[in-house]
Structures are given as structure tokens and as C-alpha cells.
């Protein structure tokens, strides 16, 4: 998934921990093989080749994550959208050529972008793209999903204290040994050794999306790898968005969504959903959090 992964487990039985970690890594590798857009044999590559031409039958798993992705598009008013794939390709080309994408090309690409181009048949598990150029990219949700599945594997192997970190998509299982919870720090990207905030979590997921770890440069200027699916432009003004939720998939998708939505709309979404916590770092240095009590606490 083009990132690092760390799993720690705590148990009195070392062999049990090792077996659990091994099984969790295997599960994440399995998921990577399905959702990879780099591997031409992956299920997602098959969808991208065919769904614009004919209906494609999906496995239950891929169908279900696609349904979830569409749900996150709906609640974020299209800010989260797996059909950004053609835009990702466009910007990748721009980065390689070290020049901004051509305006006309951007407009043409935007025509194939939009989750409403995805048609799902839940009875037969078919997917069809209503536009020939539509393609999907699970990069904003698959890591979170993989973390949830890895966490389920750890639990099924008898582990109840552990930490999974897949490129900033974290699940804090139980508590750290000798503690009531796990302390997960969010760094200030401008001052790398300064902790901005510490979340105290137990059995919760936390995900950070930001342009300080993963970004690309054109003409010496930094651009986020999160693209606004409506304008086709990389999202701007926000350094990072951290979301805490019971599900890593949800935290992953919503941290990406809120990066696009920005402060006002993003906070409105958080308020509407209620069961998430959000920390937004703005480029102008401001830190915004939801629920607001957080701000008085530890920031
Ligand atoms: P990270 O990969 O650092 O965890 P995100 O979870 O925010 O960051 O996901 C960014 C990835 O999601 C991009 O590399 C791309 O594959 C995909 N993506 C970019 N913009 C969007 C968007 N608006 N909606 C959904 N997925 C997106
Ligand atoms: Mg994400």
C-alpha cells in the first residue's frame, strides 16, 4: 500500500503474539492484493479495465467496501470520492513532467469523475461505470479497512492489547501495558519534535491525512495527494486532519473527506456524525478541534 506498517501485541504468551502478528500481516497483504491499482491482476484493476464497458461481478468484500465508499461520498457531498482515479493519473503525469496539468485536459478528466457514475447492483453484486473513463482508487479507504480486518484477526487470535499502524491509520486495541489506554500523539509538522496533542484511546481507530508525509512537487511547489473531486485541484489550506472513530475505515475515509471539505464544512459533518473526534491543522497555524472541549484540555 505504498507505506509502512507496524503491529505490536502484548500477551503473556510470546508465541501467541507472534502468530497473531503474522496472521494480521497476511490479512493486510491479502487486502493489498485485491485493492492495489498498481497490480494489473488485482480485482480493482479488473474493475477499472472493464466496468466502463460491461457490468462486472464483484466479490462480496469489494462490493461492500465500494458501497461504503459511496456512502462516504454521499455524506461528504462528494468530497470523498473513489472515482478520483483519473485525476490522480493526471496529476501524476504533471508531476513527472514538472508542469501543471493543461486546463482543457483537467476539464475533460473531470467528466469521468464523480461517484454518481458508479452503479451498484446489490442483488447480483455487479458494478457498472456510467462513464467509459471512470476508474476507482481505494487509496483513501483501503488502509483503514485493512487495519480493521487486522484488528479483528488479532482479537480472534486471543490478543486484547495491541497497536496497529498502517501509514498513519492506527487501531489502539485495549490499552498499553500498565496503562488505562494508548497515548497517540499528533506531531506539529512544522516542528517535528513537538507534540501538538495526545489522544488517549482504547479500542478506537485514529487516522491522519496530511500533505506533510505524502505530497508531490511541481515547479518546487508542494501539492497534497488528496484531490478535490469537484475542482480537480489538490486540496489546499489544510496541513493535516486527524479523525478518531470506532472504525479505522471510517477514520481513514473521513480524514480524507474533511481535508477536502475544509474547516467549516468538515466540522459540520463531524457534528452531524457525532461519534467521531476531529483535529484540523490549518496552513495558517490554527488548530481546530471537535468536540470543542478538546481544545481546553491538552492542546
Ligand atoms: P494517506 O494515503 O496518506 O493515508 P489519505 O487516506 O488521505 O492519505 O488518502 C489519500 C489517497 O486517497 C490518495 O493517494 C488517493 O489514492 C486517494 N484520494 C485522493 N483524493 C481523494 C478523495 N477526494 N476521495 C477519496 N480518495 C482520494
Ligand atoms: Mg484517508
PDB file of C-alpha atoms and ligand atoms in Angstrom:
ATOM      1  CA  UNK A   1       0.000   0.000   0.000  1.00  0.00           C
ATOM      2  CA  UNK A   2       2.989   2.239  -0.586  1.00  0.00           C
ATOM      3  CA  UNK A   3       3.578   2.869   3.105  1.00  0.00           C
ATOM      4  CA  UNK A   4       4.940   1.314   6.297  1.00  0.00           C
ATOM      5  CA  UNK A   5       3.114  -0.984   8.695  1.00  0.00           C
ATOM      6  CA  UNK A   6       3.824  -1.743  12.341  1.00  0.00           C
ATOM      7  CA  UNK A   7       1.996  -4.143  14.619  1.00  0.00           C
ATOM      8  CA  UNK A   8       2.688  -4.536  18.336  1.00  0.00           C
ATOM      9  CA  UNK A   9       0.958  -7.075  20.547  1.00  0.00           C
ATOM     10  CA  UNK A  10       1.109  -7.655  24.255  1.00  0.00           C
ATOM     11  CA  UNK A  11       0.361 -11.042  25.734  1.00  0.00           C
ATOM     12  CA  UNK A  12       1.837 -13.338  28.365  1.00  0.00           C
ATOM     13  CA  UNK A  13       2.354 -15.859  25.594  1.00  0.00           C
ATOM     14  CA  UNK A  14       5.036 -14.671  23.163  1.00  0.00           C
ATOM     15  CA  UNK A  15       4.286 -17.359  20.588  1.00  0.00           C
ATOM     16  CA  UNK A  16       0.671 -16.329  20.577  1.00  0.00           C
ATOM     17  CA  UNK A  17       1.667 -12.724  19.851  1.00  0.00           C
ATOM     18  CA  UNK A  18       3.985 -13.741  17.043  1.00  0.00           C
ATOM     19  CA  UNK A  19       1.350 -15.963  15.447  1.00  0.00           C
ATOM     20  CA  UNK A  20      -1.246 -13.178  15.723  1.00  0.00           C
ATOM     21  CA  UNK A  21       1.054 -10.574  14.165  1.00  0.00           C
ATOM     22  CA  UNK A  22       1.926 -12.964  11.369  1.00  0.00           C
ATOM     23  CA  UNK A  23      -1.741 -13.641  10.612  1.00  0.00           C
ATOM     24  CA  UNK A  24      -2.575  -9.919  10.725  1.00  0.00           C
ATOM     25  CA  UNK A  25       0.186  -9.102   8.224  1.00  0.00           C
ATOM     26  CA  UNK A  26      -1.046 -11.893   5.943  1.00  0.00           C
ATOM     27  CA  UNK A  27      -4.553 -10.433   6.070  1.00  0.00           C
ATOM     28  CA  UNK A  28      -3.281  -6.978   5.141  1.00  0.00           C
ATOM     29  CA  UNK A  29      -1.264  -8.415   2.266  1.00  0.00           C
ATOM     30  CA  UNK A  30      -4.402 -10.206   1.053  1.00  0.00           C
ATOM     31  CA  UNK A  31      -6.302  -6.918   1.092  1.00  0.00           C
ATOM     32  CA  UNK A  32      -3.460  -5.082  -0.650  1.00  0.00           C
ATOM     33  CA  UNK A  33      -3.532  -7.675  -3.456  1.00  0.00           C
ATOM     34  CA  UNK A  34      -7.242  -7.062  -4.016  1.00  0.00           C
ATOM     35  CA  UNK A  35      -7.310  -3.264  -3.876  1.00  0.00           C
ATOM     36  CA  UNK A  36      -3.958  -2.450  -5.477  1.00  0.00           C
ATOM     37  CA  UNK A  37      -4.156  -0.201  -8.504  1.00  0.00           C
ATOM     38  CA  UNK A  38      -0.527  -0.980  -9.348  1.00  0.00           C
ATOM     39  CA  UNK A  39      -1.059  -4.725  -9.784  1.00  0.00           C
ATOM     40  CA  UNK A  40      -2.781  -5.366 -13.110  1.00  0.00           C
ATOM     41  CA  UNK A  41      -4.160  -8.672 -11.792  1.00  0.00           C
ATOM     42  CA  UNK A  42      -5.932  -7.133  -8.809  1.00  0.00           C
ATOM     43  CA  UNK A  43      -9.717  -7.071  -8.628  1.00  0.00           C
ATOM     44  CA  UNK A  44      -9.639  -3.268  -8.689  1.00  0.00           C
ATOM     45  CA  UNK A  45      -7.539  -3.249 -11.867  1.00  0.00           C
ATOM     46  CA  UNK A  46     -10.080  -5.596 -13.449  1.00  0.00           C
ATOM     47  CA  UNK A  47     -12.912  -3.235 -12.458  1.00  0.00           C
ATOM     48  CA  UNK A  48     -11.033  -0.274 -13.922  1.00  0.00           C
ATOM     49  CA  UNK A  49     -10.439  -2.108 -17.197  1.00  0.00           C
ATOM     50  CA  UNK A  50     -13.964  -3.429 -17.640  1.00  0.00           C
ATOM     51  CA  UNK A  51     -16.690  -1.642 -15.665  1.00  0.00           C
ATOM     52  CA  UNK A  52     -16.887   1.209 -18.193  1.00  0.00           C
ATOM     53  CA  UNK A  53     -17.678  -1.320 -20.918  1.00  0.00           C
ATOM     54  CA  UNK A  54     -19.754  -4.012 -19.209  1.00  0.00           C
ATOM     55  CA  UNK A  55     -21.129  -4.975 -15.828  1.00  0.00           C
ATOM     56  CA  UNK A  56     -18.515  -6.638 -13.629  1.00  0.00           C
ATOM     57  CA  UNK A  57     -19.333  -9.071 -10.842  1.00  0.00           C
ATOM     58  CA  UNK A  58     -17.511  -8.319  -7.609  1.00  0.00           C
ATOM     59  CA  UNK A  59     -16.654 -10.372  -4.587  1.00  0.00           C
ATOM     60  CA  UNK A  60     -18.793  -9.559  -1.563  1.00  0.00           C
ATOM     61  CA  UNK A  61     -15.820  -7.903   0.070  1.00  0.00           C
ATOM     62  CA  UNK A  62     -15.044  -5.487  -2.773  1.00  0.00           C
ATOM     63  CA  UNK A  63     -18.740  -4.802  -3.323  1.00  0.00           C
ATOM     64  CA  UNK A  64     -19.184  -3.964   0.325  1.00  0.00           C
ATOM     65  CA  UNK A  65     -16.190  -1.587   0.525  1.00  0.00           C
ATOM     66  CA  UNK A  66     -17.402   0.098  -2.672  1.00  0.00           C
ATOM     67  CA  UNK A  67     -20.827   0.591  -1.074  1.00  0.00           C
ATOM     68  CA  UNK A  68     -19.129   2.085   1.977  1.00  0.00           C
ATOM     69  CA  UNK A  69     -17.066   4.409  -0.231  1.00  0.00           C
ATOM     70  CA  UNK A  70     -20.237   5.610  -1.973  1.00  0.00           C
ATOM     71  CA  UNK A  71     -21.819   6.190   1.439  1.00  0.00           C
ATOM     72  CA  UNK A  72     -18.862   8.399   2.465  1.00  0.00           C
ATOM     73  CA  UNK A  73     -19.263  10.307  -0.819  1.00  0.00           C
ATOM     74  CA  UNK A  74     -22.915  10.899  -0.030  1.00  0.00           C
ATOM     75  CA  UNK A  75     -22.377  12.184   3.496  1.00  0.00           C
ATOM     76  CA  UNK A  76     -19.413  14.373   2.457  1.00  0.00           C
ATOM     77  CA  UNK A  77     -21.228  15.920  -0.501  1.00  0.00           C
ATOM     78  CA  UNK A  78     -18.766  14.333  -2.877  1.00  0.00           C
ATOM     79  CA  UNK A  79     -15.582  15.429  -1.059  1.00  0.00           C
ATOM     80  CA  UNK A  80     -14.611  11.793  -0.580  1.00  0.00           C
ATOM     81  CA  UNK A  81     -14.807  10.055  -3.923  1.00  0.00           C
ATOM     82  CA  UNK A  82     -13.014   6.917  -5.113  1.00  0.00           C
ATOM     83  CA  UNK A  83     -13.582   7.980  -8.739  1.00  0.00           C
ATOM     84  CA  UNK A  84     -10.720  10.493  -8.315  1.00  0.00           C
ATOM     85  CA  UNK A  85      -8.522   7.839 -10.012  1.00  0.00           C
ATOM     86  CA  UNK A  86      -8.297   9.624 -13.418  1.00  0.00           C
ATOM     87  CA  UNK A  87      -7.384  12.853 -11.599  1.00  0.00           C
ATOM     88  CA  UNK A  88      -4.661  11.039  -9.662  1.00  0.00           C
ATOM     89  CA  UNK A  89      -3.247   9.858 -13.007  1.00  0.00           C
ATOM     90  CA  UNK A  90      -3.442  13.356 -14.457  1.00  0.00           C
ATOM     91  CA  UNK A  91      -1.536  14.858 -11.523  1.00  0.00           C
ATOM     92  CA  UNK A  92       0.965  12.017 -11.589  1.00  0.00           C
ATOM     93  CA  UNK A  93       1.710  12.889 -15.201  1.00  0.00           C
ATOM     94  CA  UNK A  94       2.000  16.563 -14.267  1.00  0.00           C
ATOM     95  CA  UNK A  95       4.463  15.724 -11.532  1.00  0.00           C
ATOM     96  CA  UNK A  96       6.570  13.635 -13.902  1.00  0.00           C
ATOM     97  CA  UNK A  97       6.627  16.413 -16.483  1.00  0.00           C
ATOM     98  CA  UNK A  98       7.139  19.017 -13.742  1.00  0.00           C
ATOM     99  CA  UNK A  99       4.397  21.233 -15.181  1.00  0.00           C
ATOM    100  CA  UNK A 100       0.821  21.975 -14.159  1.00  0.00           C
ATOM    101  CA  UNK A 101      -1.874  19.979 -15.974  1.00  0.00           C
ATOM    102  CA  UNK A 102      -3.388  21.560 -19.012  1.00  0.00           C
ATOM    103  CA  UNK A 103      -6.705  23.299 -18.181  1.00  0.00           C
ATOM    104  CA  UNK A 104      -8.581  21.610 -21.049  1.00  0.00           C
ATOM    105  CA  UNK A 105      -7.232  18.212 -20.046  1.00  0.00           C
ATOM    106  CA  UNK A 106      -8.344  18.805 -16.466  1.00  0.00           C
ATOM    107  CA  UNK A 107     -11.863  19.690 -17.645  1.00  0.00           C
ATOM    108  CA  UNK A 108     -12.036  16.555 -19.802  1.00  0.00           C
ATOM    109  CA  UNK A 109     -10.783  14.366 -16.950  1.00  0.00           C
ATOM    110  CA  UNK A 110     -13.377  15.829 -14.569  1.00  0.00           C
ATOM    111  CA  UNK A 111     -16.165  14.493 -16.806  1.00  0.00           C
ATOM    112  CA  UNK A 112     -15.356  10.916 -15.821  1.00  0.00           C
ATOM    113  CA  UNK A 113     -15.049  11.775 -12.111  1.00  0.00           C
ATOM    114  CA  UNK A 114     -17.997  11.560  -9.719  1.00  0.00           C
ATOM    115  CA  UNK A 115     -19.365   8.773  -7.556  1.00  0.00           C
ATOM    116  CA  UNK A 116     -22.703   9.063  -9.318  1.00  0.00           C
ATOM    117  CA  UNK A 117     -21.013   7.299 -12.236  1.00  0.00           C
ATOM    118  CA  UNK A 118     -20.866   4.161 -10.084  1.00  0.00           C
ATOM    119  CA  UNK A 119     -23.867   1.883 -10.446  1.00  0.00           C
ATOM    120  CA  UNK A 120     -24.143  -0.977  -7.977  1.00  0.00           C
ATOM    121  CA  UNK A 121     -26.488  -3.956  -8.140  1.00  0.00           C
ATOM    122  CA  UNK A 122     -26.628  -5.367  -4.601  1.00  0.00           C
ATOM    123  CA  UNK A 123     -28.587  -8.478  -5.643  1.00  0.00           C
ATOM    124  CA  UNK A 124     -26.064  -9.706  -8.198  1.00  0.00           C
ATOM    125  CA  UNK A 125     -23.005  -7.815  -6.832  1.00  0.00           C
ATOM    126  CA  UNK A 126     -22.461  -6.088 -10.165  1.00  0.00           C
ATOM    127  CA  UNK A 127     -20.668  -2.801 -10.677  1.00  0.00           C
ATOM    128  CA  UNK A 128     -21.017  -0.666 -13.814  1.00  0.00           C
ATOM    129  CA  UNK A 129     -19.488   2.721 -14.612  1.00  0.00           C
ATOM    130  CA  UNK A 130     -21.909   5.036 -16.379  1.00  0.00           C
ATOM    131  CA  UNK A 131     -18.941   6.825 -17.954  1.00  0.00           C
ATOM    132  CA  UNK A 132     -16.308   4.981 -20.011  1.00  0.00           C
ATOM    133  CA  UNK A 133     -13.455   6.957 -18.491  1.00  0.00           C
ATOM    134  CA  UNK A 134     -14.418   6.321 -14.846  1.00  0.00           C
ATOM    135  CA  UNK A 135     -11.896   4.498 -12.667  1.00  0.00           C
ATOM    136  CA  UNK A 136     -11.710   3.880  -8.948  1.00  0.00           C
ATOM    137  CA  UNK A 137      -8.908   4.347  -6.425  1.00  0.00           C
ATOM    138  CA  UNK A 138      -9.340   2.915  -2.925  1.00  0.00           C
ATOM    139  CA  UNK A 139      -6.236   4.736  -1.611  1.00  0.00           C
ATOM    140  CA  UNK A 140      -8.334   6.879   0.741  1.00  0.00           C
ATOM    141  CA  UNK A 141     -10.173   3.997   2.446  1.00  0.00           C
ATOM    142  CA  UNK A 142      -8.403   0.639   1.919  1.00  0.00           C
ATOM    143  CA  UNK A 143      -5.706   1.217   4.542  1.00  0.00           C
ATOM    144  CA  UNK A 144      -8.340   1.909   7.172  1.00  0.00           C
ATOM    145  CA  UNK A 145     -10.288  -1.154   6.088  1.00  0.00           C
ATOM    146  CA  UNK A 146      -7.131  -3.286   6.262  1.00  0.00           C
ATOM    147  CA  UNK A 147      -6.445  -2.041   9.799  1.00  0.00           C
ATOM    148  CA  UNK A 148      -9.962  -3.018  10.919  1.00  0.00           C
ATOM    149  CA  UNK A 149      -9.547  -6.510   9.474  1.00  0.00           C
ATOM    150  CA  UNK A 150      -6.067  -6.889  11.008  1.00  0.00           C
ATOM    151  CA  UNK A 151      -7.503  -5.853  14.369  1.00  0.00           C
ATOM    152  CA  UNK A 152     -10.240  -8.496  14.041  1.00  0.00           C
ATOM    153  CA  UNK A 153      -7.549 -11.088  13.334  1.00  0.00           C
ATOM    154  CA  UNK A 154      -5.579 -10.101  16.454  1.00  0.00           C
ATOM    155  CA  UNK A 155      -8.725 -10.427  18.569  1.00  0.00           C
ATOM    156  CA  UNK A 156      -9.585 -13.796  17.008  1.00  0.00           C
ATOM    157  CA  UNK A 157      -6.083 -14.986  17.961  1.00  0.00           C
ATOM    158  CA  UNK A 158      -6.683 -14.066  21.586  1.00  0.00           C
ATOM    159  CA  UNK A 159      -4.879 -10.706  21.685  1.00  0.00           C
ATOM    160  CA  UNK A 160      -6.543  -7.883  23.575  1.00  0.00           C
ATOM    161  CA  UNK A 161      -3.707  -5.353  23.837  1.00  0.00           C
ATOM    162  CA  UNK A 162      -2.009  -4.127  20.724  1.00  0.00           C
ATOM    163  CA  UNK A 163      -1.345  -1.361  18.296  1.00  0.00           C
ATOM    164  CA  UNK A 164      -1.588  -1.449  14.512  1.00  0.00           C
ATOM    165  CA  UNK A 165      -0.192   1.404  12.458  1.00  0.00           C
ATOM    166  CA  UNK A 166      -0.543   1.265   8.693  1.00  0.00           C
ATOM    167  CA  UNK A 167       0.818   4.531   7.362  1.00  0.00           C
ATOM    168  CA  UNK A 168      -0.878   6.682   9.992  1.00  0.00           C
ATOM    169  CA  UNK A 169      -4.048   4.605  10.125  1.00  0.00           C
ATOM    170  CA  UNK A 170      -3.942   3.290  13.654  1.00  0.00           C
ATOM    171  CA  UNK A 171      -6.041   0.984  15.792  1.00  0.00           C
ATOM    172  CA  UNK A 172      -5.437   1.105  19.522  1.00  0.00           C
ATOM    173  CA  UNK A 173      -6.590  -2.251  20.880  1.00  0.00           C
ATOM    174  CA  UNK A 174      -7.197  -2.381  24.614  1.00  0.00           C
ATOM    175  CA  UNK A 175      -4.551  -0.441  26.469  1.00  0.00           C
ATOM    176  CA  UNK A 176      -0.779  -0.170  26.651  1.00  0.00           C
ATOM    177  CA  UNK A 177       0.706  -2.493  29.280  1.00  0.00           C
ATOM    178  CA  UNK A 178       0.372  -0.909  32.711  1.00  0.00           C
ATOM    179  CA  UNK A 179      -1.855   1.846  31.368  1.00  0.00           C
ATOM    180  CA  UNK A 180      -5.560   2.545  31.075  1.00  0.00           C
ATOM    181  CA  UNK A 181      -5.264   3.444  27.388  1.00  0.00           C
ATOM    182  CA  UNK A 182      -2.930   4.127  24.487  1.00  0.00           C
ATOM    183  CA  UNK A 183      -1.462   7.598  24.083  1.00  0.00           C
ATOM    184  CA  UNK A 184      -1.346   8.550  20.416  1.00  0.00           C
ATOM    185  CA  UNK A 185       0.474  11.783  19.711  1.00  0.00           C
ATOM    186  CA  UNK A 186      -0.119  14.089  16.781  1.00  0.00           C
ATOM    187  CA  UNK A 187       3.025  15.985  15.827  1.00  0.00           C
ATOM    188  CA  UNK A 188       3.180  19.542  14.701  1.00  0.00           C
ATOM    189  CA  UNK A 189       4.521  19.044  11.170  1.00  0.00           C
ATOM    190  CA  UNK A 190       6.273  22.414  11.312  1.00  0.00           C
ATOM    191  CA  UNK A 191       8.171  21.427  14.453  1.00  0.00           C
ATOM    192  CA  UNK A 192       8.713  17.721  14.107  1.00  0.00           C
ATOM    193  CA  UNK A 193       9.659  17.005  17.700  1.00  0.00           C
ATOM    194  CA  UNK A 194       6.782  18.975  19.182  1.00  0.00           C
ATOM    195  CA  UNK A 195       3.692  17.018  20.149  1.00  0.00           C
ATOM    196  CA  UNK A 196       0.629  19.038  19.365  1.00  0.00           C
ATOM    197  CA  UNK A 197      -1.875  16.823  21.030  1.00  0.00           C
ATOM    198  CA  UNK A 198      -2.106  13.411  22.658  1.00  0.00           C
ATOM    199  CA  UNK A 199      -5.243  11.362  22.234  1.00  0.00           C
ATOM    200  CA  UNK A 200      -5.938   8.812  24.970  1.00  0.00           C
ATOM    201  CA  UNK A 201      -7.564   5.894  23.220  1.00  0.00           C
ATOM    202  CA  UNK A 202      -8.832   2.432  23.937  1.00  0.00           C
ATOM    203  CA  UNK A 203     -10.445   0.250  21.274  1.00  0.00           C
ATOM    204  CA  UNK A 204     -10.529   3.175  18.875  1.00  0.00           C
ATOM    205  CA  UNK A 205      -9.088   3.956  15.492  1.00  0.00           C
ATOM    206  CA  UNK A 206      -7.263   7.149  14.610  1.00  0.00           C
ATOM    207  CA  UNK A 207      -6.246   8.290  11.152  1.00  0.00           C
ATOM    208  CA  UNK A 208      -4.294  11.291   9.939  1.00  0.00           C
ATOM    209  CA  UNK A 209      -4.400  12.566   6.392  1.00  0.00           C
ATOM    210  CA  UNK A 210      -1.974  15.281   5.548  1.00  0.00           C
ATOM    211  CA  UNK A 211       0.236  16.761   2.909  1.00  0.00           C
ATOM    212  CA  UNK A 212       3.366  16.705   5.040  1.00  0.00           C
ATOM    213  CA  UNK A 213       4.100  12.993   4.787  1.00  0.00           C
ATOM    214  CA  UNK A 214       2.808  12.260   1.321  1.00  0.00           C
ATOM    215  CA  UNK A 215       2.798  15.008  -1.288  1.00  0.00           C
ATOM    216  CA  UNK A 216       4.201  15.779  -4.686  1.00  0.00           C
ATOM    217  CA  UNK A 217       6.032  18.772  -6.118  1.00  0.00           C
ATOM    218  CA  UNK A 218       5.609  20.664  -9.358  1.00  0.00           C
ATOM    219  CA  UNK A 219       7.958  23.573 -10.025  1.00  0.00           C
ATOM    220  CA  UNK A 220       9.204  23.421  -6.442  1.00  0.00           C
ATOM    221  CA  UNK A 221       5.695  23.895  -5.001  1.00  0.00           C
ATOM    222  CA  UNK A 222       4.174  21.239  -2.765  1.00  0.00           C
ATOM    223  CA  UNK A 223       0.796  19.721  -3.555  1.00  0.00           C
ATOM    224  CA  UNK A 224      -1.369  17.405  -1.491  1.00  0.00           C
ATOM    225  CA  UNK A 225      -2.048  13.917  -2.799  1.00  0.00           C
ATOM    226  CA  UNK A 226      -5.667  14.462  -1.787  1.00  0.00           C
ATOM    227  CA  UNK A 227      -7.601  15.859  -4.707  1.00  0.00           C
ATOM    228  CA  UNK A 228     -10.832  17.820  -4.621  1.00  0.00           C
ATOM    229  CA  UNK A 229     -13.050  15.698  -6.896  1.00  0.00           C
ATOM    230  CA  UNK A 230     -15.207  18.703  -7.821  1.00  0.00           C
ATOM    231  CA  UNK A 231     -12.480  21.148  -8.907  1.00  0.00           C
ATOM    232  CA  UNK A 232      -9.862  18.532  -9.799  1.00  0.00           C
ATOM    233  CA  UNK A 233      -7.256  20.503  -7.807  1.00  0.00           C
ATOM    234  CA  UNK A 234      -5.127  19.204  -4.918  1.00  0.00           C
ATOM    235  CA  UNK A 235      -6.640  20.271  -1.610  1.00  0.00           C
ATOM    236  CA  UNK A 236      -5.147  23.361  -0.029  1.00  0.00           C
ATOM    237  CA  UNK A 237      -5.152  25.328   3.207  1.00  0.00           C
ATOM    238  CA  UNK A 238      -5.015  22.298   5.475  1.00  0.00           C
ATOM    239  CA  UNK A 239      -1.848  20.711   6.825  1.00  0.00           C
ATOM    240  CA  UNK A 240      -3.474  17.647   8.341  1.00  0.00           C
ATOM    241  CA  UNK A 241      -6.761  16.191   9.517  1.00  0.00           C
ATOM    242  CA  UNK A 242      -6.900  13.601  12.278  1.00  0.00           C
ATOM    243  CA  UNK A 243     -10.089  11.632  12.899  1.00  0.00           C
ATOM    244  CA  UNK A 244     -10.842   9.295  15.809  1.00  0.00           C
ATOM    245  CA  UNK A 245     -13.597   6.730  15.363  1.00  0.00           C
ATOM    246  CA  UNK A 246     -14.561   3.217  16.374  1.00  0.00           C
ATOM    247  CA  UNK A 247     -13.703   2.088  12.857  1.00  0.00           C
ATOM    248  CA  UNK A 248     -10.384   2.634  11.073  1.00  0.00           C
ATOM    249  CA  UNK A 249     -12.156   2.569   7.722  1.00  0.00           C
ATOM    250  CA  UNK A 250     -14.384   5.431   8.790  1.00  0.00           C
ATOM    251  CA  UNK A 251     -11.485   7.399  10.280  1.00  0.00           C
ATOM    252  CA  UNK A 252      -9.492   6.931   7.049  1.00  0.00           C
ATOM    253  CA  UNK A 253     -12.317   7.983   4.711  1.00  0.00           C
ATOM    254  CA  UNK A 254     -13.416  10.911   6.851  1.00  0.00           C
ATOM    255  CA  UNK A 255      -9.907  12.279   7.384  1.00  0.00           C
ATOM    256  CA  UNK A 256      -9.561  12.392   3.599  1.00  0.00           C
ATOM    257  CA  UNK A 257     -13.075  13.866   3.208  1.00  0.00           C
ATOM    258  CA  UNK A 258     -12.539  16.610   5.796  1.00  0.00           C
ATOM    259  CA  UNK A 259      -9.193  17.531   4.179  1.00  0.00           C
ATOM    260  CA  UNK A 260     -11.175  18.352   1.043  1.00  0.00           C
ATOM    261  CA  UNK A 261     -14.169  19.920   2.793  1.00  0.00           C
ATOM    262  CA  UNK A 262     -12.129  22.326   4.866  1.00  0.00           C
ATOM    263  CA  UNK A 263     -12.784  23.668   8.333  1.00  0.00           C
ATOM    264  CA  UNK A 264     -16.389  24.834   8.188  1.00  0.00           C
ATOM    265  CA  UNK A 265     -17.994  22.052   6.173  1.00  0.00           C
ATOM    266  CA  UNK A 266     -15.736  19.469   7.778  1.00  0.00           C
ATOM    267  CA  UNK A 267     -16.804  20.455  11.279  1.00  0.00           C
ATOM    268  CA  UNK A 268     -20.457  20.445  10.254  1.00  0.00           C
ATOM    269  CA  UNK A 269     -20.013  16.902   9.009  1.00  0.00           C
ATOM    270  CA  UNK A 270     -18.345  15.890  12.276  1.00  0.00           C
ATOM    271  CA  UNK A 271     -21.223  17.414  14.254  1.00  0.00           C
ATOM    272  CA  UNK A 272     -23.760  15.577  12.132  1.00  0.00           C
ATOM    273  CA  UNK A 273     -21.999  12.230  12.589  1.00  0.00           C
ATOM    274  CA  UNK A 274     -21.366  12.822  16.304  1.00  0.00           C
ATOM    275  CA  UNK A 275     -19.356   9.679  17.122  1.00  0.00           C
ATOM    276  CA  UNK A 276     -16.063  10.990  15.728  1.00  0.00           C
ATOM    277  CA  UNK A 277     -13.395  13.368  17.010  1.00  0.00           C
ATOM    278  CA  UNK A 278     -11.552  15.677  14.673  1.00  0.00           C
ATOM    279  CA  UNK A 279      -8.324  17.683  14.863  1.00  0.00           C
ATOM    280  CA  UNK A 280      -7.584  20.040  11.971  1.00  0.00           C
ATOM    281  CA  UNK A 281      -4.231  21.787  11.468  1.00  0.00           C
ATOM    282  CA  UNK A 282      -4.518  24.719   9.141  1.00  0.00           C
ATOM    283  CA  UNK A 283      -1.743  26.123   6.993  1.00  0.00           C
ATOM    284  CA  UNK A 284      -2.076  29.474   8.784  1.00  0.00           C
ATOM    285  CA  UNK A 285      -1.103  27.748  12.035  1.00  0.00           C
ATOM    286  CA  UNK A 286      -4.559  27.468  13.567  1.00  0.00           C
ATOM    287  CA  UNK A 287      -5.629  24.232  15.251  1.00  0.00           C
ATOM    288  CA  UNK A 288      -9.319  23.378  15.275  1.00  0.00           C
ATOM    289  CA  UNK A 289     -10.841  20.506  17.161  1.00  0.00           C
ATOM    290  CA  UNK A 290     -14.171  18.800  17.614  1.00  0.00           C
ATOM    291  CA  UNK A 291     -15.638  18.231  20.171  1.00  0.00           C
ATOM    292  CA  UNK A 292     -14.569  21.691  21.310  1.00  0.00           C
ATOM    293  CA  UNK A 293     -13.798  20.594  24.892  1.00  0.00           C
ATOM    294  CA  UNK A 294     -10.656  19.022  23.467  1.00  0.00           C
ATOM    295  CA  UNK A 295      -9.207  22.436  22.824  1.00  0.00           C
ATOM    296  CA  UNK A 296      -9.195  23.349  26.525  1.00  0.00           C
ATOM    297  CA  UNK A 297      -7.771  20.029  27.590  1.00  0.00           C
ATOM    298  CA  UNK A 298      -4.421  19.165  26.250  1.00  0.00           C
ATOM    299  CA  UNK A 299      -3.690  21.352  23.272  1.00  0.00           C
TER     300      UNK A 299
HETATM  301  P1  LIG B   1      -2.778   8.610   3.125  1.00  0.00           P
HETATM  302  O1  LIG B   1      -2.591   7.816   1.879  1.00  0.00           O
HETATM  303  O2  LIG B   1      -1.635   9.487   3.471  1.00  0.00           O
HETATM  304  O3  LIG B   1      -3.283   7.814   4.291  1.00  0.00           O
HETATM  305  P2  LIG B   1      -5.425   9.504   2.626  1.00  0.00           P
HETATM  306  O4  LIG B   1      -6.026   8.474   3.472  1.00  0.00           O
HETATM  307  O5  LIG B   1      -5.963  10.868   2.782  1.00  0.00           O
HETATM  308  O6  LIG B   1      -3.890   9.642   2.806  1.00  0.00           O
HETATM  309  O7  LIG B   1      -5.626   9.043   1.151  1.00  0.00           O
HETATM  310  C1  LIG B   1      -5.046   9.674   0.048  1.00  0.00           C
HETATM  311  C2  LIG B   1      -5.217   8.764  -1.136  1.00  0.00           C
HETATM  312  O8  LIG B   1      -6.629   8.622  -1.398  1.00  0.00           O
HETATM  313  C3  LIG B   1      -4.618   9.305  -2.412  1.00  0.00           C
HETATM  314  O9  LIG B   1      -3.309   8.836  -2.596  1.00  0.00           O
HETATM  315  C4  LIG B   1      -5.574   8.766  -3.447  1.00  0.00           C
HETATM  316  O10 LIG B   1      -5.261   7.416  -3.731  1.00  0.00           O
HETATM  317  C5  LIG B   1      -6.906   8.789  -2.760  1.00  0.00           C
HETATM  318  N1  LIG B   1      -7.647  10.066  -2.847  1.00  0.00           N
HETATM  319  C6  LIG B   1      -7.185  11.309  -3.157  1.00  0.00           C
HETATM  320  N2  LIG B   1      -8.162  12.232  -3.098  1.00  0.00           N
HETATM  321  C7  LIG B   1      -9.286  11.552  -2.716  1.00  0.00           C
HETATM  322  C8  LIG B   1     -10.638  11.958  -2.487  1.00  0.00           C
HETATM  323  N3  LIG B   1     -11.032  13.218  -2.621  1.00  0.00           N
HETATM  324  N4  LIG B   1     -11.519  10.988  -2.118  1.00  0.00           N
HETATM  325  C9  LIG B   1     -11.125   9.701  -1.982  1.00  0.00           C
HETATM  326  N5  LIG B   1      -9.883   9.263  -2.184  1.00  0.00           N
HETATM  327  C10 LIG B   1      -8.966  10.179  -2.546  1.00  0.00           C
HETATM  328 MG1  LIG B   2      -7.863   8.559   4.268  1.00  0.00          MG
END
